[in-house]
């Protein structure tokens, strides 16, 4: 009984001591609050500061005039304005400009594929063991007609070959290197669009078409290369500009960067705007040099000439034909390549204020780039269209975008176009003349043309590609218990 009373007294004493401690703590805190008014914040000046290394940030920051600029951060943390540059898409001195381009050429490793994959498709016959034509003395011509609109592989390959004989390589956007370890990306010179256009039909004595055979050979070759195995193909550039090109190989080569006209016939996990690059069509009509027209001289308000009845997303063409065919200042007619159809379309566009670009079998068409070349303000009715260089180019400055659901409403489109005033149209027309050079394919390439713009679009993919490759190697040296109780290492996956 005495032991229980002693234990109870001890517990009461401990509890009293605990309450006393709490009360004293609260009183001391209240005293601090009363004397200072609030708890004193942490003084960051007492923290140790480290000098930051000089870093050149490839960052787009909006200045007051809307142009992007680079920021140079020095050791003191101050901002240093970049050197003044000439206006336009390419700097005079080759330094980084508003597009994020840098002075050093973009380094490309190009596989020496057999000529059957590239210039052999143009009936070029190599002499001896040569793989490439000597472009200083011979340039195999590309076939005319509709083939030309998907000829991007031809122009890019020529540009890489030219980089090896250029007198001033520092003025180039892309340069071929012979060592793949030095390259930013790896180029696959397969003329896939030409292969589809010329060799996709199967002859009776063939088990497979030449186009299918070439795709199978390409997949076998690429997946056996050390460059492909090291990156899983993520740093490879594969051209498939024609919507039906690479139909058999695309599912096996999907980790690579595709250069496409649009994503209309691709699953989202195979091709998308984050991974791939959209390249312009080569326009079919002639460029409008020395354009002296104006709002009043272009008497046709709205122009369309082409196939009216299309499958897939092209239903809007038929709907719009019935809505617009009776408007007096609208030209909406069927057109084809026959009877100088391209020439007649070009003439009509030059006489028109606005040109319709309506989705057909796929979201994009060559008609948009014909309109740009003709300085006819494009009216784009294609909800799923993706446009070249749109990460740096604002198409709303020279195009009119209309949702398909709105365009097919009675009187909606025609009222919208009629509401655009002369001053607004003139601004867009002037902008068209400024940007038209960005969509021109030519050899040799010129500053800011389509060839260089595509290389620059690919260059902007490099940081993301490198990050994915590096992340895939995180556990390349992982060590796990083996069956015998020891340890074993797990190699990095070869394809991912």
Short mmCIF file of C-alpha atoms in Angstrom, two decimals:
data_model
loop_
_atom_site.label_atom_id
_atom_site.label_comp_id
_atom_site.label_asym_id
_atom_site.label_seq_id
_atom_site.Cartn_x
_atom_site.Cartn_y
_atom_site.Cartn_z
CA UNK A 1 0.00 0.00 0.00
CA UNK A 2 2.85 2.38 0.80
CA UNK A 3 4.51 1.55 -2.57
CA UNK A 4 1.31 2.53 -4.50
CA UNK A 5 1.09 5.90 -2.70
CA UNK A 6 4.77 6.59 -3.46
CA UNK A 7 4.30 5.81 -7.20
CA UNK A 8 1.22 8.05 -7.41
CA UNK A 9 3.07 10.94 -5.79
CA UNK A 10 5.94 10.58 -8.28
CA UNK A 11 3.57 10.75 -11.24
CA UNK A 12 1.93 13.89 -9.88
CA UNK A 13 5.30 15.57 -9.37
CA UNK A 14 6.40 14.77 -12.92
CA UNK A 15 3.13 16.11 -14.35
CA UNK A 16 3.48 19.35 -12.33
CA UNK A 17 7.04 19.81 -13.63
CA UNK A 18 5.83 19.33 -17.24
CA UNK A 19 3.06 21.94 -16.86
CA UNK A 20 5.52 24.42 -15.33
CA UNK A 21 7.88 24.00 -18.28
CA UNK A 22 5.07 24.62 -20.81
CA UNK A 23 3.90 27.75 -18.99
CA UNK A 24 7.41 29.19 -18.84
CA UNK A 25 7.92 28.53 -22.59
CA UNK A 26 4.65 30.28 -23.54
CA UNK A 27 5.46 33.29 -21.32
CA UNK A 28 8.91 33.66 -22.87
CA UNK A 29 7.44 33.54 -26.41
CA UNK A 30 4.85 36.18 -25.54
CA UNK A 31 7.61 38.37 -24.17
CA UNK A 32 9.49 38.14 -27.50
CA UNK A 33 6.35 38.99 -29.50
CA UNK A 34 5.62 41.98 -27.25
CA UNK A 35 9.13 43.40 -27.60
CA UNK A 36 9.62 42.82 -31.37
CA UNK A 37 6.07 42.79 -32.69
CA UNK A 38 6.70 39.61 -34.76
CA UNK A 39 9.19 36.78 -35.03
CA UNK A 40 12.38 37.97 -36.71
CA UNK A 41 12.76 36.57 -40.25
CA UNK A 42 15.86 34.76 -41.40
CA UNK A 43 18.53 37.17 -42.61
CA UNK A 44 19.67 35.71 -45.96
CA UNK A 45 22.75 37.94 -45.94
CA UNK A 46 24.33 35.71 -43.38
CA UNK A 47 24.09 32.73 -45.73
CA UNK A 48 27.19 31.84 -47.71
CA UNK A 49 26.86 32.85 -51.37
CA UNK A 50 28.67 31.14 -54.20
CA UNK A 51 29.60 32.79 -57.45
CA UNK A 52 27.69 31.40 -60.41
CA UNK A 53 29.63 30.32 -63.47
CA UNK A 54 28.99 32.18 -66.70
CA UNK A 55 26.12 30.46 -68.48
CA UNK A 56 24.69 31.13 -71.90
CA UNK A 57 20.98 30.46 -71.73
CA UNK A 58 19.13 29.57 -74.93
CA UNK A 59 15.97 31.10 -73.53
CA UNK A 60 13.26 33.10 -75.26
CA UNK A 61 12.31 36.13 -73.23
CA UNK A 62 9.86 38.67 -74.54
CA UNK A 63 11.20 42.19 -74.85
CA UNK A 64 9.06 45.25 -75.30
CA UNK A 65 9.07 44.93 -79.07
CA UNK A 66 7.99 41.28 -79.01
CA UNK A 67 11.34 39.89 -80.17
CA UNK A 68 13.12 37.13 -78.32
CA UNK A 69 16.58 37.73 -76.94
CA UNK A 70 19.34 35.73 -75.31
CA UNK A 71 20.47 36.58 -71.78
CA UNK A 72 24.09 36.32 -70.73
CA UNK A 73 24.43 35.77 -66.99
CA UNK A 74 27.85 36.73 -65.64
CA UNK A 75 29.45 36.07 -62.26
CA UNK A 76 27.76 39.04 -60.70
CA UNK A 77 24.31 37.89 -61.74
CA UNK A 78 23.78 40.93 -63.96
CA UNK A 79 22.19 40.69 -67.38
CA UNK A 80 24.21 41.65 -70.41
CA UNK A 81 22.35 42.59 -73.59
CA UNK A 82 23.26 40.53 -76.64
CA UNK A 83 25.00 42.22 -79.57
CA UNK A 84 22.79 44.01 -82.03
CA UNK A 85 21.71 41.93 -84.98
CA UNK A 86 20.17 42.49 -88.36
CA UNK A 87 16.48 41.79 -88.66
CA UNK A 88 15.33 38.52 -90.16
CA UNK A 89 15.59 34.83 -89.44
CA UNK A 90 19.36 34.48 -89.87
CA UNK A 91 22.00 36.55 -88.18
CA UNK A 92 24.68 38.14 -90.31
CA UNK A 93 27.47 36.87 -88.09
CA UNK A 94 25.87 33.47 -87.50
CA UNK A 95 25.37 34.06 -83.76
CA UNK A 96 22.26 32.81 -82.03
CA UNK A 97 19.24 34.78 -83.26
CA UNK A 98 15.61 35.03 -82.25
CA UNK A 99 14.98 31.48 -83.48
CA UNK A 100 17.52 29.99 -81.10
CA UNK A 101 19.98 29.24 -83.88
CA UNK A 102 23.66 29.07 -82.99
CA UNK A 103 26.80 29.94 -84.90
CA UNK A 104 28.33 26.48 -84.95
CA UNK A 105 26.90 24.31 -87.75
CA UNK A 106 24.47 21.57 -86.86
CA UNK A 107 26.47 18.33 -87.13
CA UNK A 108 24.87 15.46 -89.03
CA UNK A 109 26.17 11.94 -89.60
CA UNK A 110 24.72 10.47 -92.80
CA UNK A 111 24.75 6.76 -93.53
CA UNK A 112 26.41 5.73 -96.80
CA UNK A 113 23.38 3.75 -97.92
CA UNK A 114 23.45 1.91 -101.21
CA UNK A 115 22.33 4.11 -104.14
CA UNK A 116 19.19 1.96 -104.51
CA UNK A 117 17.82 3.89 -101.50
CA UNK A 118 18.42 7.39 -102.87
CA UNK A 119 19.81 8.62 -106.20
CA UNK A 120 19.43 5.18 -107.76
CA UNK A 121 15.67 5.79 -107.55
CA UNK A 122 16.31 8.71 -109.93
CA UNK A 123 17.91 6.33 -112.46
CA UNK A 124 21.39 7.51 -111.51
CA UNK A 125 23.96 4.83 -112.31
CA UNK A 126 27.06 4.91 -110.09
CA UNK A 127 30.45 4.19 -111.61
CA UNK A 128 32.57 1.64 -109.79
CA UNK A 129 32.00 1.57 -106.06
CA UNK A 130 30.73 5.15 -105.80
CA UNK A 131 27.79 5.74 -103.49
CA UNK A 132 27.08 9.42 -104.17
CA UNK A 133 27.12 11.51 -107.33
CA UNK A 134 29.83 14.14 -107.61
CA UNK A 135 27.54 17.14 -107.26
CA UNK A 136 30.28 19.44 -108.54
CA UNK A 137 29.78 17.95 -112.00
CA UNK A 138 26.42 16.18 -111.95
CA UNK A 139 23.15 16.58 -110.07
CA UNK A 140 20.58 13.89 -110.93
CA UNK A 141 17.31 15.68 -111.80
CA UNK A 142 14.16 15.07 -109.80
CA UNK A 143 10.98 14.09 -111.72
CA UNK A 144 8.45 16.83 -112.40
CA UNK A 145 4.73 16.86 -111.64
CA UNK A 146 3.22 15.89 -108.31
CA UNK A 147 6.41 14.06 -107.36
CA UNK A 148 8.02 17.43 -106.64
CA UNK A 149 5.72 18.40 -103.78
CA UNK A 150 7.22 15.63 -101.58
CA UNK A 151 10.85 16.03 -102.69
CA UNK A 152 12.29 17.19 -99.35
CA UNK A 153 14.61 14.16 -99.01
CA UNK A 154 16.31 15.17 -102.27
CA UNK A 155 17.03 18.75 -101.16
CA UNK A 156 18.25 17.81 -97.66
CA UNK A 157 20.57 15.12 -98.99
CA UNK A 158 22.03 17.47 -101.59
CA UNK A 159 22.64 20.05 -98.88
CA UNK A 160 24.56 17.58 -96.72
CA UNK A 161 26.68 16.49 -99.68
CA UNK A 162 27.38 20.14 -100.49
CA UNK A 163 28.55 20.77 -96.92
CA UNK A 164 31.60 18.61 -97.60
CA UNK A 165 32.78 20.82 -100.45
CA UNK A 166 31.66 24.19 -99.10
CA UNK A 167 34.29 26.95 -99.10
CA UNK A 168 32.84 28.56 -95.97
CA UNK A 169 31.36 25.88 -93.67
CA UNK A 170 30.69 28.37 -90.87
CA UNK A 171 27.92 29.95 -92.95
CA UNK A 172 26.05 26.66 -93.14
CA UNK A 173 23.23 25.54 -90.86
CA UNK A 174 24.01 21.81 -91.15
CA UNK A 175 27.28 20.01 -91.88
CA UNK A 176 28.01 16.37 -92.54
CA UNK A 177 30.53 14.69 -90.24
CA UNK A 178 32.17 11.32 -90.82
CA UNK A 179 32.27 10.22 -87.18
CA UNK A 180 28.88 9.48 -85.67
CA UNK A 181 30.18 10.21 -82.17
CA UNK A 182 30.59 13.87 -83.17
CA UNK A 183 27.08 14.19 -84.58
CA UNK A 184 24.05 15.89 -83.08
CA UNK A 185 21.70 13.68 -85.10
CA UNK A 186 21.95 10.88 -87.65
CA UNK A 187 20.41 11.22 -91.12
CA UNK A 188 18.87 8.32 -93.05
CA UNK A 189 19.06 9.16 -96.79
CA UNK A 190 16.13 7.07 -98.05
CA UNK A 191 14.02 8.83 -100.70
CA UNK A 192 10.86 7.30 -99.26
CA UNK A 193 8.32 9.55 -101.01
CA UNK A 194 9.89 8.89 -104.40
CA UNK A 195 10.01 5.18 -103.61
CA UNK A 196 6.27 5.23 -102.95
CA UNK A 197 5.40 7.34 -105.98
CA UNK A 198 7.42 5.31 -108.47
CA UNK A 199 7.75 1.81 -107.04
CA UNK A 200 4.76 1.02 -104.81
CA UNK A 201 2.87 -0.93 -107.47
CA UNK A 202 3.58 -4.65 -107.49
CA UNK A 203 4.34 -6.25 -110.83
CA UNK A 204 2.78 -9.68 -111.55
CA UNK A 205 6.18 -11.42 -111.39
CA UNK A 206 7.07 -9.83 -108.03
CA UNK A 207 6.21 -11.19 -104.60
CA UNK A 208 6.55 -7.69 -103.14
CA UNK A 209 6.80 -4.23 -104.63
CA UNK A 210 10.21 -2.54 -104.79
CA UNK A 211 8.95 -0.02 -102.23
CA UNK A 212 8.15 -2.75 -99.71
CA UNK A 213 11.46 -4.52 -100.33
CA UNK A 214 13.43 -1.31 -99.77
CA UNK A 215 11.62 -0.60 -96.50
CA UNK A 216 12.37 -4.11 -95.20
CA UNK A 217 16.04 -3.73 -96.16
CA UNK A 218 16.21 -0.35 -94.46
CA UNK A 219 14.79 -1.64 -91.19
CA UNK A 220 17.22 -4.56 -91.19
CA UNK A 221 20.15 -2.26 -91.88
CA UNK A 222 19.29 0.42 -89.32
CA UNK A 223 18.49 -1.86 -86.41
CA UNK A 224 21.85 -3.62 -86.91
CA UNK A 225 23.89 -0.40 -86.67
CA UNK A 226 25.73 0.49 -83.47
CA UNK A 227 24.38 4.05 -83.73
CA UNK A 228 20.81 2.77 -83.64
CA UNK A 229 21.52 0.38 -80.77
CA UNK A 230 23.16 3.10 -78.67
CA UNK A 231 20.14 5.42 -78.86
CA UNK A 232 17.31 3.08 -79.73
CA UNK A 233 16.93 5.15 -82.90
CA UNK A 234 15.87 8.30 -81.08
CA UNK A 235 18.55 10.45 -82.70
CA UNK A 236 17.87 9.22 -86.25
CA UNK A 237 16.14 11.38 -88.87
CA UNK A 238 13.77 9.41 -91.12
CA UNK A 239 11.99 11.20 -93.95
CA UNK A 240 8.44 10.13 -94.76
CA UNK A 241 6.89 13.26 -96.25
CA UNK A 242 4.38 11.56 -98.53
CA UNK A 243 1.47 10.39 -96.32
CA UNK A 244 1.71 6.86 -97.76
CA UNK A 245 5.48 6.52 -97.63
CA UNK A 246 7.10 4.22 -95.06
CA UNK A 247 3.77 2.49 -94.33
CA UNK A 248 5.49 -0.82 -93.58
CA UNK A 249 8.56 0.48 -91.74
CA UNK A 250 7.11 3.28 -89.63
CA UNK A 251 5.89 0.98 -86.85
CA UNK A 252 9.42 -0.40 -86.41
CA UNK A 253 11.27 2.90 -86.77
CA UNK A 254 8.92 5.03 -84.66
CA UNK A 255 11.49 6.07 -82.00
CA UNK A 256 13.27 8.13 -84.68
CA UNK A 257 12.48 11.71 -85.67
CA UNK A 258 10.11 11.62 -88.63
CA UNK A 259 10.04 14.49 -91.12
CA UNK A 260 6.41 14.59 -92.28
CA UNK A 261 3.81 16.66 -94.09
CA UNK A 262 1.27 16.08 -91.30
CA UNK A 263 0.15 13.49 -88.74
CA UNK A 264 -3.07 12.53 -90.53
CA UNK A 265 -2.28 8.86 -91.03
CA UNK A 266 -0.19 8.24 -87.92
CA UNK A 267 -1.21 7.04 -84.46
CA UNK A 268 -0.31 9.60 -81.81
CA UNK A 269 2.20 7.26 -80.17
CA UNK A 270 4.04 6.78 -83.47
CA UNK A 271 4.25 10.41 -84.62
CA UNK A 272 3.51 13.65 -82.81
CA UNK A 273 4.55 17.29 -82.72
CA UNK A 274 6.82 16.84 -79.69
CA UNK A 275 8.97 14.17 -81.33
CA UNK A 276 8.79 14.90 -85.05
CA UNK A 277 9.16 17.74 -87.56
CA UNK A 278 6.64 19.08 -90.06
CA UNK A 279 8.17 20.21 -93.35
CA UNK A 280 6.49 22.31 -96.04
CA UNK A 281 5.46 20.93 -99.41
CA UNK A 282 7.38 22.22 -102.40
CA UNK A 283 4.84 24.53 -104.02
CA UNK A 284 3.72 23.65 -107.54
CA UNK A 285 2.90 27.11 -108.89
CA UNK A 286 5.62 29.58 -109.81
CA UNK A 287 6.72 32.14 -107.24
CA UNK A 288 5.20 35.59 -107.75
CA UNK A 289 8.25 37.79 -108.32
CA UNK A 290 7.79 41.56 -108.54
CA UNK A 291 4.24 41.45 -107.24
CA UNK A 292 2.67 44.86 -107.91
CA UNK A 293 -0.91 43.80 -107.18
CA UNK A 294 -3.05 45.23 -104.39
CA UNK A 295 -6.41 44.74 -102.71
CA UNK A 296 -8.35 46.38 -105.53
CA UNK A 297 -6.57 44.71 -108.45
CA UNK A 298 -7.21 41.22 -107.04
CA UNK A 299 -10.85 41.13 -108.03
CA UNK A 300 -11.68 37.56 -106.96
CA UNK A 301 -12.55 37.53 -103.26
CA UNK A 302 -12.12 33.81 -102.54
CA UNK A 303 -10.41 31.13 -104.65
CA UNK A 304 -10.42 27.35 -104.64
CA UNK A 305 -9.50 24.98 -107.45
CA UNK A 306 -8.89 21.30 -106.88
CA UNK A 307 -10.55 18.01 -106.00
CA UNK A 308 -13.93 18.66 -104.41
CA UNK A 309 -14.99 15.17 -103.40
CA UNK A 310 -12.50 13.72 -100.91
CA UNK A 311 -12.58 10.95 -98.31
CA UNK A 312 -11.78 11.08 -94.59
CA UNK A 313 -11.69 14.69 -93.35
CA UNK A 314 -12.38 16.23 -96.76
CA UNK A 315 -16.17 16.32 -96.45
CA UNK A 316 -16.00 20.07 -95.88
CA UNK A 317 -14.93 20.64 -99.49
CA UNK A 318 -18.23 19.30 -100.75
CA UNK A 319 -20.23 21.25 -98.19
CA UNK A 320 -18.45 24.49 -99.00
CA UNK A 321 -18.86 23.96 -102.73
CA UNK A 322 -22.64 24.04 -102.38
CA UNK A 323 -22.50 27.01 -100.01
CA UNK A 324 -20.21 29.15 -102.18
CA UNK A 325 -20.70 28.14 -105.80
CA UNK A 326 -23.26 30.89 -106.51
CA UNK A 327 -21.36 33.76 -104.88
CA UNK A 328 -20.44 36.18 -107.67
CA UNK A 329 -16.90 37.02 -106.50
CA UNK A 330 -15.94 33.47 -105.43
CA UNK A 331 -14.13 30.97 -107.65
CA UNK A 332 -14.82 27.43 -106.41
CA UNK A 333 -14.18 24.88 -109.13
CA UNK A 334 -12.85 21.40 -109.81
CA UNK A 335 -9.22 21.32 -110.93
CA UNK A 336 -6.54 18.80 -111.90
CA UNK A 337 -3.10 18.60 -113.48
CA UNK A 338 -4.61 18.11 -116.93
CA UNK A 339 -4.81 20.96 -119.44
CA UNK A 340 -2.20 23.10 -117.65
CA UNK A 341 -4.14 22.88 -114.39
CA UNK A 342 -1.24 24.08 -112.22
CA UNK A 343 -0.59 27.12 -114.41
CA UNK A 344 -4.26 28.06 -114.41
CA UNK A 345 -4.47 27.64 -110.63
CA UNK A 346 -1.43 29.89 -110.17
CA UNK A 347 -2.95 32.57 -112.37
CA UNK A 348 -6.22 32.41 -110.44
CA UNK A 349 -4.46 32.71 -107.08
CA UNK A 350 -2.58 35.81 -108.21
CA UNK A 351 -5.88 37.46 -109.04
CA UNK A 352 -7.51 36.56 -105.70
CA UNK A 353 -7.47 38.17 -102.27
CA UNK A 354 -8.03 34.95 -100.29
CA UNK A 355 -7.31 31.30 -101.14
CA UNK A 356 -9.06 28.39 -99.46
CA UNK A 357 -6.98 25.60 -97.96
CA UNK A 358 -9.46 22.90 -96.95
CA UNK A 359 -8.58 19.52 -95.45
CA UNK A 360 -8.68 16.69 -97.97
CA UNK A 361 -7.66 13.06 -97.53
CA UNK A 362 -5.18 14.36 -94.93
CA UNK A 363 -5.10 17.57 -92.86
CA UNK A 364 -2.52 19.28 -95.10
CA UNK A 365 -2.15 19.93 -98.81
CA UNK A 366 0.23 21.61 -101.19
CA UNK A 367 -2.43 24.28 -101.82
CA UNK A 368 -1.38 26.25 -98.72
CA UNK A 369 2.14 26.70 -100.05
CA UNK A 370 0.87 27.53 -103.54
CA UNK A 371 -1.17 30.31 -101.92
CA UNK A 372 1.84 31.63 -100.02
CA UNK A 373 3.93 31.65 -103.20
CA UNK A 374 1.10 33.56 -104.95
CA UNK A 375 0.71 36.08 -102.09
CA UNK A 376 -2.94 35.05 -101.77
CA UNK A 377 -3.94 35.16 -98.09
CA UNK A 378 -4.64 31.53 -97.04
CA UNK A 379 -7.94 30.66 -95.37
CA UNK A 380 -7.21 27.42 -93.51
CA UNK A 381 -10.12 25.10 -92.77
CA UNK A 382 -8.42 22.04 -91.30
CA UNK A 383 -8.83 21.43 -87.58
CA UNK A 384 -6.00 18.90 -87.26
CA UNK A 385 -3.40 20.62 -89.41
CA UNK A 386 0.16 21.02 -88.12
CA UNK A 387 2.31 23.69 -89.74
CA UNK A 388 6.07 23.99 -90.41
CA UNK A 389 8.17 26.00 -87.94
CA UNK A 390 5.10 27.00 -85.92
CA UNK A 391 7.21 27.07 -82.75
CA UNK A 392 8.83 30.25 -84.10
CA UNK A 393 6.39 31.46 -86.79
CA UNK A 394 2.99 33.03 -86.07
CA UNK A 395 0.76 32.00 -88.96
CA UNK A 396 -2.10 34.15 -87.72
CA UNK A 397 -0.19 37.17 -89.06
CA UNK A 398 -0.73 36.06 -92.66
CA UNK A 399 -3.43 33.36 -92.55
CA UNK A 400 -7.09 33.19 -91.57
CA UNK A 401 -8.08 30.13 -89.51
CA UNK A 402 -11.69 28.90 -89.45
CA UNK A 403 -13.01 25.89 -87.57
CA UNK A 404 -14.66 23.35 -89.84
CA UNK A 405 -17.84 23.34 -87.76
CA UNK A 406 -18.15 27.10 -88.30
CA UNK A 407 -17.12 27.11 -91.95
CA UNK A 408 -19.94 24.79 -93.03
CA UNK A 409 -22.60 27.00 -91.42
CA UNK A 410 -24.65 28.90 -93.96
CA UNK A 411 -23.18 32.34 -94.73
CA UNK A 412 -20.62 32.12 -91.91
CA UNK A 413 -17.49 31.87 -94.05
CA UNK A 414 -18.47 34.33 -96.74
CA UNK A 415 -19.56 36.92 -94.16
CA UNK A 416 -16.31 36.48 -92.27
CA UNK A 417 -14.17 37.00 -95.39
CA UNK A 418 -16.21 40.04 -96.49
CA UNK A 419 -15.72 41.60 -93.05
CA UNK A 420 -11.92 41.73 -93.42
CA UNK A 421 -11.06 45.29 -94.36
CA UNK A 422 -8.56 46.46 -96.96
CA UNK A 423 -6.06 47.55 -94.30
CA UNK A 424 -6.13 44.17 -92.55
CA UNK A 425 -5.71 42.29 -95.83
CA UNK A 426 -2.83 44.52 -96.89
CA UNK A 427 -0.96 43.77 -93.65
CA UNK A 428 -1.31 40.02 -94.21
CA UNK A 429 -0.33 40.38 -97.88
CA UNK A 430 2.82 42.28 -96.91
CA UNK A 431 3.67 39.59 -94.34
CA UNK A 432 3.24 36.87 -96.98
CA UNK A 433 5.93 38.51 -99.07
CA UNK A 434 8.23 38.58 -96.03
CA UNK A 435 7.87 34.89 -95.16
CA UNK A 436 7.57 33.27 -98.60
CA UNK A 437 11.33 32.58 -98.75
CA UNK A 438 11.01 30.29 -95.72
CA UNK A 439 9.10 27.81 -97.89
CA UNK A 440 11.41 27.75 -100.92
CA UNK A 441 13.40 24.60 -101.76
CA UNK A 442 16.49 25.08 -103.90
CA UNK A 443 20.04 23.94 -104.51
CA UNK A 444 22.30 25.37 -103.36
CA UNK A 445 20.35 26.33 -100.26
CA UNK A 446 20.07 29.99 -99.32
CA UNK A 447 19.89 31.73 -95.95
CA UNK A 448 16.50 31.19 -94.36
CA UNK A 449 15.03 28.94 -97.08
CA UNK A 450 13.05 25.74 -96.48
CA UNK A 451 16.16 23.53 -96.35
CA UNK A 452 17.81 25.61 -93.65
CA UNK A 453 14.55 26.06 -91.74
CA UNK A 454 14.04 22.29 -91.60
CA UNK A 455 17.59 21.79 -90.30
CA UNK A 456 16.92 24.42 -87.64
CA UNK A 457 13.66 22.69 -86.66
CA UNK A 458 15.59 19.44 -86.27
CA UNK A 459 18.30 21.18 -84.26
CA UNK A 460 15.67 22.35 -81.76
CA UNK A 461 14.78 18.70 -81.15
CA UNK A 462 18.29 17.77 -80.02
CA UNK A 463 18.04 18.73 -76.30
CA UNK A 464 14.90 16.63 -75.87
CA UNK A 465 16.44 13.71 -77.72
CA UNK A 466 19.59 13.84 -75.61
CA UNK A 467 17.54 13.94 -72.41
CA UNK A 468 15.55 10.84 -73.41
CA UNK A 469 18.70 8.95 -74.34
CA UNK A 470 20.45 9.91 -71.10
CA UNK A 471 17.44 8.98 -68.97
CA UNK A 472 17.31 5.58 -70.64
CA UNK A 473 20.84 4.93 -69.40
CA UNK A 474 20.13 5.58 -65.73
CA UNK A 475 20.27 1.93 -64.71
CA UNK A 476 22.80 0.67 -67.24
CA UNK A 477 25.14 -0.37 -64.38
CA UNK A 478 22.46 -1.69 -62.04
CA UNK A 479 23.63 -4.55 -59.82
CA UNK A 480 21.20 -7.21 -58.52
CA UNK A 481 21.55 -10.51 -56.62
CA UNK A 482 22.26 -13.49 -58.85
CA UNK A 483 20.78 -16.98 -58.56
CA UNK A 484 23.94 -18.28 -56.91
CA UNK A 485 23.79 -15.65 -54.16
CA UNK A 486 26.42 -13.46 -55.80
CA UNK A 487 25.93 -10.17 -57.69
CA UNK A 488 25.44 -9.54 -61.41
CA UNK A 489 25.07 -6.37 -63.52
CA UNK A 490 22.15 -5.61 -65.83
CA UNK A 491 23.09 -4.10 -69.22
CA UNK A 492 21.05 -1.19 -70.58
CA UNK A 493 18.26 -2.18 -72.97
CA UNK A 494 19.28 -1.92 -76.61
CA UNK A 495 15.90 -0.93 -78.02
CA UNK A 496 13.32 1.14 -76.18
#
